[in-house]
PDB file of C-alpha atoms and ligand atoms in Angstrom:
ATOM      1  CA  UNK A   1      38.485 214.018 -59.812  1.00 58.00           C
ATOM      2  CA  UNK A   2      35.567 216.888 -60.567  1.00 80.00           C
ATOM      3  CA  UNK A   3      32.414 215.475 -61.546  1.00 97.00           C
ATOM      4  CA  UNK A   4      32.111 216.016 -65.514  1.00 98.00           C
ATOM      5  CA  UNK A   5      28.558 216.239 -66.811  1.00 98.00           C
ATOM      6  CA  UNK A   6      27.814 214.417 -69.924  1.00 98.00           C
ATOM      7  CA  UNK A   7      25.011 215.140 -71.806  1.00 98.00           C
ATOM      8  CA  UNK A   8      23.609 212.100 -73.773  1.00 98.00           C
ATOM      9  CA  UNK A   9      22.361 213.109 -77.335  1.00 98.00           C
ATOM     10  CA  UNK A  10      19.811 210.496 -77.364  1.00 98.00           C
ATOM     11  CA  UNK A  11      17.379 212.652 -76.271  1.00 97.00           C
ATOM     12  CA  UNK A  12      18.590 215.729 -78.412  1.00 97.00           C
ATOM     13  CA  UNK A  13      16.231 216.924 -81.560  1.00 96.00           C
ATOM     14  CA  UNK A  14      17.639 214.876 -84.100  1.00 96.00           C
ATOM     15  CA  UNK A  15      16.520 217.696 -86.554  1.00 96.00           C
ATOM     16  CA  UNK A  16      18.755 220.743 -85.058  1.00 96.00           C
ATOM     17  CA  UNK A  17      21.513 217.804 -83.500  1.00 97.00           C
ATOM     18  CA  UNK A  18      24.492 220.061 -84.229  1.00 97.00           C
ATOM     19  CA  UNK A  19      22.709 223.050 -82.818  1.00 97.00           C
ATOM     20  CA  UNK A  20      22.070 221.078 -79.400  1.00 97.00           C
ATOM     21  CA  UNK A  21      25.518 220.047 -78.897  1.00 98.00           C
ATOM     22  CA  UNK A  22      26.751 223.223 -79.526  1.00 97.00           C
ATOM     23  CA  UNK A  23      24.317 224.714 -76.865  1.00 97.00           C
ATOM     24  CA  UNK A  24      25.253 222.097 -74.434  1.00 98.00           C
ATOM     25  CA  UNK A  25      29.175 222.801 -74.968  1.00 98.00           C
ATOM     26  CA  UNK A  26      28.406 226.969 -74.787  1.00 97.00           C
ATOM     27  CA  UNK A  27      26.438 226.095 -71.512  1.00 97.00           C
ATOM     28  CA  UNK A  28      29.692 223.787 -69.784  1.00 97.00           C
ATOM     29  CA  UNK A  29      29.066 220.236 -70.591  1.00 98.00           C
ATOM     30  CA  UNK A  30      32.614 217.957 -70.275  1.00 98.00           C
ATOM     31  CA  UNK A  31      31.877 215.329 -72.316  1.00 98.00           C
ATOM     32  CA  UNK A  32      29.175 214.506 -75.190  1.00 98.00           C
ATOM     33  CA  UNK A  33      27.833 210.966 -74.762  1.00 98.00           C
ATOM     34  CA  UNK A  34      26.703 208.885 -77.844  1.00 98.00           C
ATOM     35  CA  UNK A  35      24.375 206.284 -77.518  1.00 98.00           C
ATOM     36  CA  UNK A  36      24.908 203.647 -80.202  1.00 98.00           C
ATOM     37  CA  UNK A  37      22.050 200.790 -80.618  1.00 98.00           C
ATOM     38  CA  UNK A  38      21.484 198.234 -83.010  1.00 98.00           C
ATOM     39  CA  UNK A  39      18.088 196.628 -82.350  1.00 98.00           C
ATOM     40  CA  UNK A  40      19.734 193.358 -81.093  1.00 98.00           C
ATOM     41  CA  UNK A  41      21.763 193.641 -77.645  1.00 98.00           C
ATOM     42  CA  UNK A  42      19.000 196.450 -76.932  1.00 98.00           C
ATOM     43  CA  UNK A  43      15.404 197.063 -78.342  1.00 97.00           C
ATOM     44  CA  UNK A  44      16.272 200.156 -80.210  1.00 98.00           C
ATOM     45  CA  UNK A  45      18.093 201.401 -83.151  1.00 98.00           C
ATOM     46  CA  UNK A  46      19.909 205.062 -83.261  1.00 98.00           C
ATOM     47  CA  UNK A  47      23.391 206.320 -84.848  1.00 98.00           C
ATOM     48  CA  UNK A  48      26.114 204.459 -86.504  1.00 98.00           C
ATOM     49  CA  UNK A  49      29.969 206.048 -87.298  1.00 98.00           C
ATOM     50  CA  UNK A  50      28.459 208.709 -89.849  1.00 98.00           C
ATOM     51  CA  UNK A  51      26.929 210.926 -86.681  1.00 98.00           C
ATOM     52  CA  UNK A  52      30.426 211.147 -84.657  1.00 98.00           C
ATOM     53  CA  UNK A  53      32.134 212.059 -87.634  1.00 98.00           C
ATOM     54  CA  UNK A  54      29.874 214.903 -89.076  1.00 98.00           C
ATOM     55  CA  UNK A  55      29.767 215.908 -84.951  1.00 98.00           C
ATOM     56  CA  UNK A  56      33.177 215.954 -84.523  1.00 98.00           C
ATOM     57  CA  UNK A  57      34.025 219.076 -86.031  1.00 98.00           C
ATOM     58  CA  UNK A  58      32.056 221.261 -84.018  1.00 97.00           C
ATOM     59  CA  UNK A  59      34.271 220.312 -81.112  1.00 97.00           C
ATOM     60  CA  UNK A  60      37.274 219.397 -79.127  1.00 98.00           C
ATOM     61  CA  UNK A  61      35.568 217.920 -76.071  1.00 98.00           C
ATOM     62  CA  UNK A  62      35.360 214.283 -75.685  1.00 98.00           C
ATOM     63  CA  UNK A  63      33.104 212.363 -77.619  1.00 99.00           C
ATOM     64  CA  UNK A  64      32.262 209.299 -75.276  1.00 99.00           C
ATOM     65  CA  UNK A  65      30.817 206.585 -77.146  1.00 99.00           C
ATOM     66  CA  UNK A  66      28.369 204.091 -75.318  1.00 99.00           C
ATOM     67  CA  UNK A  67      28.107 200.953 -77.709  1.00 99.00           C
ATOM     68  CA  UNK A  68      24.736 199.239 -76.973  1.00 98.00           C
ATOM     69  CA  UNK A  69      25.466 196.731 -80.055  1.00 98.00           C
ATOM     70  CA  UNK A  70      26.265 192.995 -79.909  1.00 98.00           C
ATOM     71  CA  UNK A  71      30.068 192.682 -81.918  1.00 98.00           C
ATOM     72  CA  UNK A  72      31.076 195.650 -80.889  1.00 98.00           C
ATOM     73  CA  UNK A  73      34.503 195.074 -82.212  1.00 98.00           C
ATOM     74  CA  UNK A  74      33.302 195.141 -85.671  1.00 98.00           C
ATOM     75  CA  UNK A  75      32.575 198.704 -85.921  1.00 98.00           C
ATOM     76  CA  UNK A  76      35.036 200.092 -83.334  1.00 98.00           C
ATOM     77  CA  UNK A  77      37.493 200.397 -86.478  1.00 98.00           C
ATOM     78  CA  UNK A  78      34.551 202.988 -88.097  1.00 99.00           C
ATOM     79  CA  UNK A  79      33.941 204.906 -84.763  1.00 99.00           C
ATOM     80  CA  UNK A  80      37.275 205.680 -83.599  1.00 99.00           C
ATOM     81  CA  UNK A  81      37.998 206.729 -87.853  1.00 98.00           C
ATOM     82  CA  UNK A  82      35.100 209.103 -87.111  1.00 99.00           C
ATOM     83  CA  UNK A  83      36.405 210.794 -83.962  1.00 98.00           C
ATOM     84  CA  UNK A  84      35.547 208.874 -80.393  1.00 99.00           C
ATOM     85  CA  UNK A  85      37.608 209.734 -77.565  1.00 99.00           C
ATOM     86  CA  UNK A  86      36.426 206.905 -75.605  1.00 99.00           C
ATOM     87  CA  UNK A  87      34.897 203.646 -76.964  1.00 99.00           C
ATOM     88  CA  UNK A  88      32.599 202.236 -73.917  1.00 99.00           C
ATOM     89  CA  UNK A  89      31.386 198.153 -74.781  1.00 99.00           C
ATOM     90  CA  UNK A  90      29.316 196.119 -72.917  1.00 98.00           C
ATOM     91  CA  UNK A  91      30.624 193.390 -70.575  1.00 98.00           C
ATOM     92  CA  UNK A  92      27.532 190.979 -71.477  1.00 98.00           C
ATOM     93  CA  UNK A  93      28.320 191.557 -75.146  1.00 98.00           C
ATOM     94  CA  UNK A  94      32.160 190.594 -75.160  1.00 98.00           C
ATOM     95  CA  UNK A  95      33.082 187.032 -75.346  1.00 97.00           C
ATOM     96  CA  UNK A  96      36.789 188.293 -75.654  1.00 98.00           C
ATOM     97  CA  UNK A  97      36.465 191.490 -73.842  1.00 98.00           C
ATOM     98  CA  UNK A  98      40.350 191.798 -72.981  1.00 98.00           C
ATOM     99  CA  UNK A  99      40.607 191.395 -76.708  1.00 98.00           C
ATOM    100  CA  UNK A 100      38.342 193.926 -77.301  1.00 98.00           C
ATOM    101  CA  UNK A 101      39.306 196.609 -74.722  1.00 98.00           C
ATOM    102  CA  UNK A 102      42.703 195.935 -76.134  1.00 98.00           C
ATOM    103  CA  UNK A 103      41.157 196.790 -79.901  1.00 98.00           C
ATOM    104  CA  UNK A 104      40.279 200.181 -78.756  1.00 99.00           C
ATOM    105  CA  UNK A 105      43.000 200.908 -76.958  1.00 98.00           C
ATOM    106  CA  UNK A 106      45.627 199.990 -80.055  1.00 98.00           C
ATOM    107  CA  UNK A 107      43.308 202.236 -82.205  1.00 98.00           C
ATOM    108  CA  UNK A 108      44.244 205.113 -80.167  1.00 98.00           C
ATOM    109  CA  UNK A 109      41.292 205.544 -78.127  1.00 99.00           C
ATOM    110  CA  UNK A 110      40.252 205.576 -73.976  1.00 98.00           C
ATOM    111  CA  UNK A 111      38.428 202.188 -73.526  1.00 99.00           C
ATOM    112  CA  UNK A 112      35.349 201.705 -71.037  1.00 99.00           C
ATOM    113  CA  UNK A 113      33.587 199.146 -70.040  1.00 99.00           C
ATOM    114  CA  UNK A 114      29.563 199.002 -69.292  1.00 99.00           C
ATOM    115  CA  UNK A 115      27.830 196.957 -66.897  1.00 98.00           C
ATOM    116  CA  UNK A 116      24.136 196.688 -67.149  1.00 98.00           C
ATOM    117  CA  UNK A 117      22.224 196.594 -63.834  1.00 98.00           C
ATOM    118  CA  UNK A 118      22.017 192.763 -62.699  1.00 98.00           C
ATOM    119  CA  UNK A 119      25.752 192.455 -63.699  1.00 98.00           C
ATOM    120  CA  UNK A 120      28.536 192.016 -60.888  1.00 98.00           C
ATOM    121  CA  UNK A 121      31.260 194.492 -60.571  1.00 98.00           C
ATOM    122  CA  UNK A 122      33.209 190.977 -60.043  1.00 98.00           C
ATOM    123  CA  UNK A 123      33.033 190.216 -63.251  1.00 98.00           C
ATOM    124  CA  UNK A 124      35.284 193.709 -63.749  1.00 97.00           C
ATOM    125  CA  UNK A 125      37.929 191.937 -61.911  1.00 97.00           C
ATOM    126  CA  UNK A 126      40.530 190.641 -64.457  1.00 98.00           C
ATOM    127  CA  UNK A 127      39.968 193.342 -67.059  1.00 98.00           C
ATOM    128  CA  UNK A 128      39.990 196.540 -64.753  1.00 98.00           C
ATOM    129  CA  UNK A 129      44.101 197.321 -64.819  1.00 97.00           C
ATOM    130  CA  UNK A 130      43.316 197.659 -68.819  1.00 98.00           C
ATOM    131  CA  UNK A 131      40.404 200.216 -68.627  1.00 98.00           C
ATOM    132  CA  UNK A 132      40.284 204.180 -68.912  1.00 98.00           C
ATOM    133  CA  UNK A 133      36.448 203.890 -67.828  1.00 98.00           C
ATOM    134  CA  UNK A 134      33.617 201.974 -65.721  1.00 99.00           C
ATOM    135  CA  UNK A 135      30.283 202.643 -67.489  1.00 99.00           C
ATOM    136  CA  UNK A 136      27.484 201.702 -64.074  1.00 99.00           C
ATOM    137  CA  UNK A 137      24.424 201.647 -66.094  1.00 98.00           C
ATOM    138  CA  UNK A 138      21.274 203.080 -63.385  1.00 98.00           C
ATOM    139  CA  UNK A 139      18.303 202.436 -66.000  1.00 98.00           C
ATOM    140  CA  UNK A 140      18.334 198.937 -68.381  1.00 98.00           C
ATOM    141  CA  UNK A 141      19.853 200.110 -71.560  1.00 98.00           C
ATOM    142  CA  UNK A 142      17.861 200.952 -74.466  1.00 97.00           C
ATOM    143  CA  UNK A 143      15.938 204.248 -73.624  1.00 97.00           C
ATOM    144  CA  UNK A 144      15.756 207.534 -72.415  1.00 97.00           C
ATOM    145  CA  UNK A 145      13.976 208.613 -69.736  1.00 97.00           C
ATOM    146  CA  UNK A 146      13.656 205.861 -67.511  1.00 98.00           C
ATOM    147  CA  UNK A 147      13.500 206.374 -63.746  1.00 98.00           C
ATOM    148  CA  UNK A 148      16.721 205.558 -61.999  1.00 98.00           C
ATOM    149  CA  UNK A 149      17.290 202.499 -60.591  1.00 98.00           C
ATOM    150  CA  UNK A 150      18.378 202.815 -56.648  1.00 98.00           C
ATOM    151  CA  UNK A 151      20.392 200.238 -55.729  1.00 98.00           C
ATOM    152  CA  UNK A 152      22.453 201.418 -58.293  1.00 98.00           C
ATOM    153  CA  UNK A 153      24.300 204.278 -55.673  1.00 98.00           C
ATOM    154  CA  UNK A 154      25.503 201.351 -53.660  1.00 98.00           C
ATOM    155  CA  UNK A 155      27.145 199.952 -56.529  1.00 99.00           C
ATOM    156  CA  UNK A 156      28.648 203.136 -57.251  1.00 98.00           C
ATOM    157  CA  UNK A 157      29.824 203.034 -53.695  1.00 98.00           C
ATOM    158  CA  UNK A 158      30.809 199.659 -54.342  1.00 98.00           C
ATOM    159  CA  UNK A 159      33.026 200.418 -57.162  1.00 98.00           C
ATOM    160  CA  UNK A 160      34.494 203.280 -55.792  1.00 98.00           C
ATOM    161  CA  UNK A 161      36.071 200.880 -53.455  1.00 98.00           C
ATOM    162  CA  UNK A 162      37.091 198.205 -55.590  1.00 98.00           C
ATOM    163  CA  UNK A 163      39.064 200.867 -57.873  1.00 98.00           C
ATOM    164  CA  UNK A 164      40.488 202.575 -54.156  1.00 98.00           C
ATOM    165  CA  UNK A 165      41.594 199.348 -52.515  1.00 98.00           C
ATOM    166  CA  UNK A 166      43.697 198.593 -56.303  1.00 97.00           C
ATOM    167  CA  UNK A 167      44.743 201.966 -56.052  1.00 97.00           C
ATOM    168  CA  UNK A 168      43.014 202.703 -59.783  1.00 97.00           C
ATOM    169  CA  UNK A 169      40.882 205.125 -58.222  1.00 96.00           C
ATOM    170  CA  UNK A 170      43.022 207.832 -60.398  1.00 95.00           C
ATOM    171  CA  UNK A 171      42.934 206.469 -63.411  1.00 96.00           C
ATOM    172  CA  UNK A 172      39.629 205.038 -63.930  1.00 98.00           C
ATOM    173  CA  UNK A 173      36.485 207.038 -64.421  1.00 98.00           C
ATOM    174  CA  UNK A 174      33.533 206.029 -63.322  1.00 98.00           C
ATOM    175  CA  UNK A 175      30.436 206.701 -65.197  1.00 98.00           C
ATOM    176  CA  UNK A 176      26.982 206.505 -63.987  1.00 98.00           C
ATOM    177  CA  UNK A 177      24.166 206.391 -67.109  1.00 98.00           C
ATOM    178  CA  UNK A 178      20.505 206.282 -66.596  1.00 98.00           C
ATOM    179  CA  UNK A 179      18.097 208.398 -64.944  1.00 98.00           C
ATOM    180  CA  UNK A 180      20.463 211.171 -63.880  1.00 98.00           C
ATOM    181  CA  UNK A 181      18.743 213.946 -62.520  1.00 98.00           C
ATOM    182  CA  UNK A 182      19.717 217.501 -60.633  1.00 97.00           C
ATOM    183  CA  UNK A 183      17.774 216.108 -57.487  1.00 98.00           C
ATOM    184  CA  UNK A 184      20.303 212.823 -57.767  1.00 98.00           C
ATOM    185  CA  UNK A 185      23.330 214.232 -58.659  1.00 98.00           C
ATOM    186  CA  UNK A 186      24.998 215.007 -55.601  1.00 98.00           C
ATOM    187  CA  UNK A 187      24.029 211.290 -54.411  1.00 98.00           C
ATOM    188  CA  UNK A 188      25.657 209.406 -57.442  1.00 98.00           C
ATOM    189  CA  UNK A 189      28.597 211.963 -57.073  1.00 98.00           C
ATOM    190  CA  UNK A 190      28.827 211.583 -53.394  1.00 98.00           C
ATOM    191  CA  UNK A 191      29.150 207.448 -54.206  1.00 98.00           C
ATOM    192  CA  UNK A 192      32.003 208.008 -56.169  1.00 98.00           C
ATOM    193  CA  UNK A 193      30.868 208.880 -59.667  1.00 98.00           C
ATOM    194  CA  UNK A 194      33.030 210.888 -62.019  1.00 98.00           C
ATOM    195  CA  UNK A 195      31.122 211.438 -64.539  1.00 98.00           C
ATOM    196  CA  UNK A 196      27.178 212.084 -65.021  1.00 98.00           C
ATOM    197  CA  UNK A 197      25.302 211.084 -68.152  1.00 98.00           C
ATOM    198  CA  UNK A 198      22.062 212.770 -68.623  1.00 98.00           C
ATOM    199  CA  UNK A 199      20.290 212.740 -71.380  1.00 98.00           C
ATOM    200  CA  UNK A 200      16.378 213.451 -70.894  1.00 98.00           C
ATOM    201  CA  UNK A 201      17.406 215.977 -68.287  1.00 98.00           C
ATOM    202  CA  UNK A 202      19.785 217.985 -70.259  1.00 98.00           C
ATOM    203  CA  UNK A 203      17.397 217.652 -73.637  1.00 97.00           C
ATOM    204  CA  UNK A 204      13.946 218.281 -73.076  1.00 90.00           C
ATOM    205  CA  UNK A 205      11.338 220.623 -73.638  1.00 81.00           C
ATOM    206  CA  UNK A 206      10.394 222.132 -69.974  1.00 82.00           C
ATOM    207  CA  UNK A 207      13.963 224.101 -69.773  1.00 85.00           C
ATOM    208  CA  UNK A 208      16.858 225.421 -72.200  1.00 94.00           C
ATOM    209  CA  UNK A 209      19.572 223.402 -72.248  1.00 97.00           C
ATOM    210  CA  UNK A 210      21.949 226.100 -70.718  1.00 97.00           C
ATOM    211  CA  UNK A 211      19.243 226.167 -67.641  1.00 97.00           C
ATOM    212  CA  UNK A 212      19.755 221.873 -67.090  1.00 97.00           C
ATOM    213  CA  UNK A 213      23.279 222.287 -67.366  1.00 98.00           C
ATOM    214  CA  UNK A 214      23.375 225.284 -64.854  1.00 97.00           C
ATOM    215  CA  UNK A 215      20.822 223.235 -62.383  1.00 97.00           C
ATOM    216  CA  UNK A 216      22.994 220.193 -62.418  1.00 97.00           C
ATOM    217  CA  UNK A 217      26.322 222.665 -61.638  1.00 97.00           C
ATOM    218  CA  UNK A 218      23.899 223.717 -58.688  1.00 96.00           C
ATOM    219  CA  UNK A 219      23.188 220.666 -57.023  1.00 96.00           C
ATOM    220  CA  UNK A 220      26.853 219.226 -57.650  1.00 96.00           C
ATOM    221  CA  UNK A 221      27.697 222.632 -55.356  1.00 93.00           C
ATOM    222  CA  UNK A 222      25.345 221.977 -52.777  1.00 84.00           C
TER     223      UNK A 222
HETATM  224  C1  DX5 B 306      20.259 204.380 -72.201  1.00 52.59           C
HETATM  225  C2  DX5 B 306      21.454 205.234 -72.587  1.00 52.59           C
HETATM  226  C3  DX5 B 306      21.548 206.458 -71.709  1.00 52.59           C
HETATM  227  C4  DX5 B 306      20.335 207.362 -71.861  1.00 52.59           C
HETATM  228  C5  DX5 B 306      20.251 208.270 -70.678  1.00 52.59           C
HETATM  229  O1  DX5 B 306      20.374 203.134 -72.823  1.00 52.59           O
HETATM  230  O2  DX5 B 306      22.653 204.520 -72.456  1.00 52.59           O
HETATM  231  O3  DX5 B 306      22.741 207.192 -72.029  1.00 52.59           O
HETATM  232  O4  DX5 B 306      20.435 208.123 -73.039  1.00 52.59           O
HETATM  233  O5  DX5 B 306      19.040 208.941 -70.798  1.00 52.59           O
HETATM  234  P1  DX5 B 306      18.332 209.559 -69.524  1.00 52.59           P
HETATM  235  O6  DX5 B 306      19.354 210.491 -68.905  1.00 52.59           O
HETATM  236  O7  DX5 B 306      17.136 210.276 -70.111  1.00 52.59           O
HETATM  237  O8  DX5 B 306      17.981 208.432 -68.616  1.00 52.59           O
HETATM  238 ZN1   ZN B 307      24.533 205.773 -72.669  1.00 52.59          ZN
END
């Protein structure tokens, strides 16, 4: 699989949102990653259903989904209504998580899973043949900007693996989220990562968004 850049809108100005996502489509991004908290299962609060919906019009690409909220499956109903391509939960916030990947998947949408960074890729086993999407988070969940966390490239690795030796390695895509740089790129992709959130690195104010997108095609060539 290519590596897909997703840019996370979490660290987008909330005042011009649909202007940023339209500069990061124009400048090549895949995917457009939405990073839902509610103050509980993390310590922040952002976007609920009402932000995918009025951003779904400006695009076809995927809107990817990353629910940061305890009960997910109460508002998966409301966010797949709005427009998301892929719902991504949280393994520590599923008591019923087949029952919940299952939720998504009957509402017509991909269905990933996150792990946060202290929990096993064993605890993927019995739910990976019904998943579209392993979310490896590299920062603890709840903020942008963080610095990434290193051992997560040898769970990448580790993953890569697990989906190889099941012969999934097709069908799932594996997501890394947290601290994704240019200058680490290359060494999440070369683990086995299909797809690169980024949120502070894409959105900031040193560079355009066009120029974050281009540097990130430039170290994924290298
Ligand atoms: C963190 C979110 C990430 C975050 C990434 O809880 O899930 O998607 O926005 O931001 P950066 O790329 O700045 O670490
Ligand atoms: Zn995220």
């Amino acid at each position: 699989m290519t590596v897909k850049l997703a840019p996370s809108i979490l660290s987008a100005d909330f005042a011009h949102l649909g202007r940023q996502v339209q500069e990061a489509i124009d400048a090549g991004a895949d995917w457009i990653h939405v990073d839902v908290m509610d103050g509980h299962f993390v310590p922040n609060l952002t976007i609920g259903p009402l932000v995918v919906k009025a951003l779904r019009p400006l695009t076809d690409h995927v809107l990817d989904v990353h629910l940061m909220i305890e009960h997910p499956e109460r508002l998966i109903p409301a966010f797949v209504e709005a427009g998301a391509d892929i719902v991504t939960v949280h393994q520590e916030a599923c008591v019923h998580l087949h029952r919940t990947v299952q939720q998504i998947k009957d509402l017509g949408a991909r269905a990933g899973v996150a792990l946060n960074p202290a929990t096993p890729l064993s605890t993927l086993e019995d739910i990976l043949p019904y998943v579209d999407l392993v979310l490896v988070m590299s920062v603890n969940p709840g903020f942008g900007g963080q610095s990434y966390i290193p051992s997560s490239t040898d769970k990448i690795a580790r993953l890569s693996k697990m989906l190889a030796r099941r012969g999934l390695e097709k069908q799932i895509e594996i997501e890394v989220d947290g601290g994704i740089k240019a200058a680490n790129a290359a060494e999440v992709a070369q683990a086995g990562a299909t797809v690169l959130v980024a949120g502070s690195a894409i959105f900031n104010q040193q560079a355009h968004v066009a120029a974050n997108i281009a540097a990130f095609r430039q170290a994924l060539r290298a």
